[in-house]
Coordinates of N, CA, C and O in Angstrom, one line a residue:
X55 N 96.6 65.1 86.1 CA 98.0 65.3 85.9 C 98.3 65.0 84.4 O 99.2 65.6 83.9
X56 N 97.8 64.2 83.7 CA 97.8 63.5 82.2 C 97.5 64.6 82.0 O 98.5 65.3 82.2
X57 N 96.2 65.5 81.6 CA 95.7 66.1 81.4 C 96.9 67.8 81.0 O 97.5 68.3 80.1
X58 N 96.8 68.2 82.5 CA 98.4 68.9 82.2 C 99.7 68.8 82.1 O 100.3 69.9 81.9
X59 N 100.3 67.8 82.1 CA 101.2 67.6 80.5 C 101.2 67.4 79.5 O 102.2 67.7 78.8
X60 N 99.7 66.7 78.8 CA 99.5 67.0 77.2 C 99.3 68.4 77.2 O 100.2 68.9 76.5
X61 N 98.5 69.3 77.7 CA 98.3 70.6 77.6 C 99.6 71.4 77.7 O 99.6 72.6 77.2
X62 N 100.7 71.0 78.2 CA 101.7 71.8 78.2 C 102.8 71.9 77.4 O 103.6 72.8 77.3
X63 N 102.5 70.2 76.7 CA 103.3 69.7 75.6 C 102.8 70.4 74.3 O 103.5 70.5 73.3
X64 N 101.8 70.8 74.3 CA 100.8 71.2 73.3 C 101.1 72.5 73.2 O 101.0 73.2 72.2
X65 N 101.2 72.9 74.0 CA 101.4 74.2 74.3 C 103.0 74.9 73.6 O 103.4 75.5 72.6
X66 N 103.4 74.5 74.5 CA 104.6 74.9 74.2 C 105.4 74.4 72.5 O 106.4 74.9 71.9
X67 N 104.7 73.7 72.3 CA 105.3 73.3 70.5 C 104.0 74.2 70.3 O 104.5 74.8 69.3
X68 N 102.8 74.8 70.5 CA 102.5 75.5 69.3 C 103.3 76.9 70.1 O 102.8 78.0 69.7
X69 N 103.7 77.0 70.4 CA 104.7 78.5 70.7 C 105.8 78.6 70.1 O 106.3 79.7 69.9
X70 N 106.3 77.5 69.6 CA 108.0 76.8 68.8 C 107.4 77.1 67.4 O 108.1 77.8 66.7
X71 N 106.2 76.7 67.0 CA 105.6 77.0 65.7 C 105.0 78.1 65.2 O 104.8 78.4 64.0
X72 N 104.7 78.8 66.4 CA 103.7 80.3 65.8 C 105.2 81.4 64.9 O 106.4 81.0 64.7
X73 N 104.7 82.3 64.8 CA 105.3 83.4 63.8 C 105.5 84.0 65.1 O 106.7 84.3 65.3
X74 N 104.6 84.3 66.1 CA 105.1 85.5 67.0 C 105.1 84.5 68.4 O 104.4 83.6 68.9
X75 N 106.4 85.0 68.5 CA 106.6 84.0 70.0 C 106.7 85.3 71.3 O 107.0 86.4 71.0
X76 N 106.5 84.7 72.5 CA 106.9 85.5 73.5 C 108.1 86.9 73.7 O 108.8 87.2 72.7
X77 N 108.0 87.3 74.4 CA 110.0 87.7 74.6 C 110.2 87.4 75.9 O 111.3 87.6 76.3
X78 N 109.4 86.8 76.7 CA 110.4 86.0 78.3 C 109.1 85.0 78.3 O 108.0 85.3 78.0
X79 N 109.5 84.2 78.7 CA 108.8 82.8 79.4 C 109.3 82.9 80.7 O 110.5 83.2 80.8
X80 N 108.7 82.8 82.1 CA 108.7 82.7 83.1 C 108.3 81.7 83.6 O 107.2 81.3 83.3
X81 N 109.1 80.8 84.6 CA 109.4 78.9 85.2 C 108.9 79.4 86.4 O 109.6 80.4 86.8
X82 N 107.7 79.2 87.2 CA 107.7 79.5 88.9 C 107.4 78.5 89.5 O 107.0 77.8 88.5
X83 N 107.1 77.7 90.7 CA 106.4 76.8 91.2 C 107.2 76.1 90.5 O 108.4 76.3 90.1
X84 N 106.2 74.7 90.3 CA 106.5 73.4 89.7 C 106.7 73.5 88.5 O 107.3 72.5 87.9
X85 N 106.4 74.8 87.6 CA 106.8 74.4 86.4 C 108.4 75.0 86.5 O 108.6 75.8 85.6
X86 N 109.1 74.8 86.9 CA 110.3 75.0 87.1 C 111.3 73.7 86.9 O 112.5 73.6 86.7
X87 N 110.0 72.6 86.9 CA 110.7 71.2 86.1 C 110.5 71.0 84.9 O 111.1 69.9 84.5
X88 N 109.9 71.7 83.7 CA 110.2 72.1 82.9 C 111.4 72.5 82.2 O 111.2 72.4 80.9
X89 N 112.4 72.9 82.5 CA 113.5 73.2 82.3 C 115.1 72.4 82.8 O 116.2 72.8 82.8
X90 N 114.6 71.3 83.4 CA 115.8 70.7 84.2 C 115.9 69.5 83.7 O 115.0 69.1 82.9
X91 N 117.0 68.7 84.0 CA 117.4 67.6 83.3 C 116.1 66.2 83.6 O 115.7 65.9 84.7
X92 N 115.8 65.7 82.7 CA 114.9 64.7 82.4 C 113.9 65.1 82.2 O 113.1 64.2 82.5
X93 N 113.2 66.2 81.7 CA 112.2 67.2 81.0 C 112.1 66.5 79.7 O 112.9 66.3 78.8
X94 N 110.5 66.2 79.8 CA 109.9 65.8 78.5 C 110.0 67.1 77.2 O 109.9 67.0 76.0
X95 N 110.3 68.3 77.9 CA 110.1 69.7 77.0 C 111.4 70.1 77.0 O 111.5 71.3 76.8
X96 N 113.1 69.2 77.2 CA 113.8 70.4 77.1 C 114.2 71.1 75.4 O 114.7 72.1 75.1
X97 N 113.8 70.0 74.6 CA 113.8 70.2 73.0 C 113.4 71.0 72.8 O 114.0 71.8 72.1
X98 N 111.8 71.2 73.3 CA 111.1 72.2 72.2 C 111.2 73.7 73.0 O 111.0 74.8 72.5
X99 N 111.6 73.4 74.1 CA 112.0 75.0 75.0 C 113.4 75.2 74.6 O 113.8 76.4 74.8
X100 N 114.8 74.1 74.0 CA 115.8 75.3 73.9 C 115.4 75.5 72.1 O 116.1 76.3 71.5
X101 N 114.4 74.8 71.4 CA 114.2 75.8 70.0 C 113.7 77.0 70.5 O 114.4 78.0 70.2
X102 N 112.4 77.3 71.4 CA 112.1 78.5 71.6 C 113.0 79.0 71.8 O 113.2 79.8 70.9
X103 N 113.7 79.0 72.6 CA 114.8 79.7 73.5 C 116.2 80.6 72.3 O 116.9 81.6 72.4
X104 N 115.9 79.4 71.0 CA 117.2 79.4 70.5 C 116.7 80.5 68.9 O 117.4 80.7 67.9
X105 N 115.3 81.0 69.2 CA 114.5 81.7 68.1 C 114.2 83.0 69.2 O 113.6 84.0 68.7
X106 N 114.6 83.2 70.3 CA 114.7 84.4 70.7 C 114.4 84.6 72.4 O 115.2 85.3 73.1
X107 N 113.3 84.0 72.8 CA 112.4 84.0 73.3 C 113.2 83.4 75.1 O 113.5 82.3 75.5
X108 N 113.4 84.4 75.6 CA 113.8 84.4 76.9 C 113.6 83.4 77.8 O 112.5 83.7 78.3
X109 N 114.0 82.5 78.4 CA 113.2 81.6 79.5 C 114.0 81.5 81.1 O 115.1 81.0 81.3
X110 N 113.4 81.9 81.8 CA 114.0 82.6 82.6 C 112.9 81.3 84.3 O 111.7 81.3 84.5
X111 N 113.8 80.8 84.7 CA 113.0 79.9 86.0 C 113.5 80.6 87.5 O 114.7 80.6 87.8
X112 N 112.6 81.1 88.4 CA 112.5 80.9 90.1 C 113.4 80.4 90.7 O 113.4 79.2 91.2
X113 N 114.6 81.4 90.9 CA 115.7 80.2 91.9 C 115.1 79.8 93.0 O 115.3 78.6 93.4
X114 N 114.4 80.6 93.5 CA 113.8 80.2 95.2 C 113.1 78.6 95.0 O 113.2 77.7 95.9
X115 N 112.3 78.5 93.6 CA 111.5 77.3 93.5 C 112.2 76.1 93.3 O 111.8 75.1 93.7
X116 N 113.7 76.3 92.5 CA 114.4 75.8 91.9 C 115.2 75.1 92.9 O 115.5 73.9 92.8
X117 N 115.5 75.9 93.9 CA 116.1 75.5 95.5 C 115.2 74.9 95.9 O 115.7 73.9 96.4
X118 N 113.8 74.9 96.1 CA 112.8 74.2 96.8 C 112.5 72.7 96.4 O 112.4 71.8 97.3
X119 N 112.5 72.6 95.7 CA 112.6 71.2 94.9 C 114.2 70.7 94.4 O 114.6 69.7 93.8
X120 N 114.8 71.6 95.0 CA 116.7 70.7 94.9 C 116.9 70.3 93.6 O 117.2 69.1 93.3
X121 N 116.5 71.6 92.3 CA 116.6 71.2 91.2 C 118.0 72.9 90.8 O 118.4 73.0 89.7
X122 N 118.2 73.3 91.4 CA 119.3 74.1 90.7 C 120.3 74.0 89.7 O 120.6 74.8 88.8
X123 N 120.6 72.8 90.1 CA 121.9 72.4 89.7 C 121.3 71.9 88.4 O 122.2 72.0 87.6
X124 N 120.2 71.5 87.6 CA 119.9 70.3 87.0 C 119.2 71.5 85.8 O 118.4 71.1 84.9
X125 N 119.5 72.8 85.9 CA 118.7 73.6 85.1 C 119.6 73.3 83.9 O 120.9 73.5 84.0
X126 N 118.9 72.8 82.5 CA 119.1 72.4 81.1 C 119.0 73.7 79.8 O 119.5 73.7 78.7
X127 N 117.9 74.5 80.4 CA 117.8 75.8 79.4 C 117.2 76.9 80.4 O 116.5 76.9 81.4
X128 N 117.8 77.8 79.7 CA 117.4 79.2 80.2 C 118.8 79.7 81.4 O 119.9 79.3 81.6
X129 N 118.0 80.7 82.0 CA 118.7 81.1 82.9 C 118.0 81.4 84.4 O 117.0 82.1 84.4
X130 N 118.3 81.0 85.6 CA 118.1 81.7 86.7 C 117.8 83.0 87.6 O 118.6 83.5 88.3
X131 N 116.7 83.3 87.3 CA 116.4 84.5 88.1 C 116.1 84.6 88.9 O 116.3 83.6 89.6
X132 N 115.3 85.9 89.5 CA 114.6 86.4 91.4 C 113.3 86.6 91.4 O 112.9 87.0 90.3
X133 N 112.1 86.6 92.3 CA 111.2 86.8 92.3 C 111.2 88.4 91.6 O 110.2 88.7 90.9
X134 N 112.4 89.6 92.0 CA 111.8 91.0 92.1 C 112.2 91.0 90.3 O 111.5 91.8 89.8
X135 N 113.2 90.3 89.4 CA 113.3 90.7 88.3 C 111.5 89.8 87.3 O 111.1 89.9 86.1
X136 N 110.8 88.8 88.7 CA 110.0 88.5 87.0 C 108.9 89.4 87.8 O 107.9 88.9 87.3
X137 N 108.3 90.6 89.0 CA 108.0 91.2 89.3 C 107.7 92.3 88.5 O 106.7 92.8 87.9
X138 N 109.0 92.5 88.5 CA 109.7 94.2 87.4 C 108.8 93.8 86.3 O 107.7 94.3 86.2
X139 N 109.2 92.9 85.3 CA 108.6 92.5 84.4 C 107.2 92.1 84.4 O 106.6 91.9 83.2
X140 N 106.4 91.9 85.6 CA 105.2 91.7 85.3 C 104.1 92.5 85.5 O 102.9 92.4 85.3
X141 N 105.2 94.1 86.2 CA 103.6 94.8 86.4 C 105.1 96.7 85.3 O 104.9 97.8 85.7
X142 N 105.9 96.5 84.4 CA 106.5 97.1 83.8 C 105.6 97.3 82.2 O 105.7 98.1 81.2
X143 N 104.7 96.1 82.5 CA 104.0 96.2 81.2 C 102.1 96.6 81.5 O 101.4 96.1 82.4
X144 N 101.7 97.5 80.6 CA 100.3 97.3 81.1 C 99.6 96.3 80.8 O 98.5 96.1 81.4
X145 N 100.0 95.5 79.8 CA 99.2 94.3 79.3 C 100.6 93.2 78.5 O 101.7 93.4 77.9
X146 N 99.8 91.9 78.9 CA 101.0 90.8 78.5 C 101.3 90.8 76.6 O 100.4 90.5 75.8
X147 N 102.4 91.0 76.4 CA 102.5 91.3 75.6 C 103.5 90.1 74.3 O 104.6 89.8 74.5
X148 N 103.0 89.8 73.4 CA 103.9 88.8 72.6 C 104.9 89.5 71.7 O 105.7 88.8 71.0

C-alpha cells in the first residue's frame, strides 16, 4: 500500500511537470479517493486540472464508497461517457 501511494504521488507531479500532459484523467474504483476531500493529491491534481487536463471520477464508484458529496476536483461522470472515450481512440493518446 506504501508502495502505491509514493508511486502515485510520483506520478501524478511528474504529469503537473511534463510539457505534454493528458486531455482527460479518468477516477474508477478506489482511485476515486484521489479527488475527494482529505486527498494527499488534491493540489497537484487541481494544477493539472487548472493547465488543461480534464479529470473526470466514476459516480457509481463514488456512491460505492459514500464519497460523492466530498468530490474536491474535477467533475462527475458515467461508466458509458469514459467508455465512449476509451475505445473512440485507437491508441491512448497524450
Amino acid at each position: 500500500e506504501e508502495l502505491g501511494k509514493n508511486l502515485m504521488k510520483t506520478f501524478l507531479y511528474a504529469i503537473s511537470e511534463s510539457t505534454v500532459r493528458p486531455k482527460k484523467i479518468y477516477c474508477i474504483n478506489s482511485a476515486v479517493k484521489l479527488v475527494t476531500e482529505g486527498s494527499d493529491h488534491l493540489e497537484v491534481l487541481a494544477a493539472i486540472q487548472n493547465s488543461g487536463t480534464e479529470i473526470c471520477s466514476c459516480g457509481i464508484c463514488l456512491d460505492y464508497f459514500g464519497l460523492k458529496e466530498s468530490v474536491m476536483v474535477g467533475s462527475i461522470t458515467n461508466m458509458y461517457a469514459i467508455v465512449e472515450a476509451l475505445v473512440s481512440e485507437s491508441v491512448v493518446t497524450l
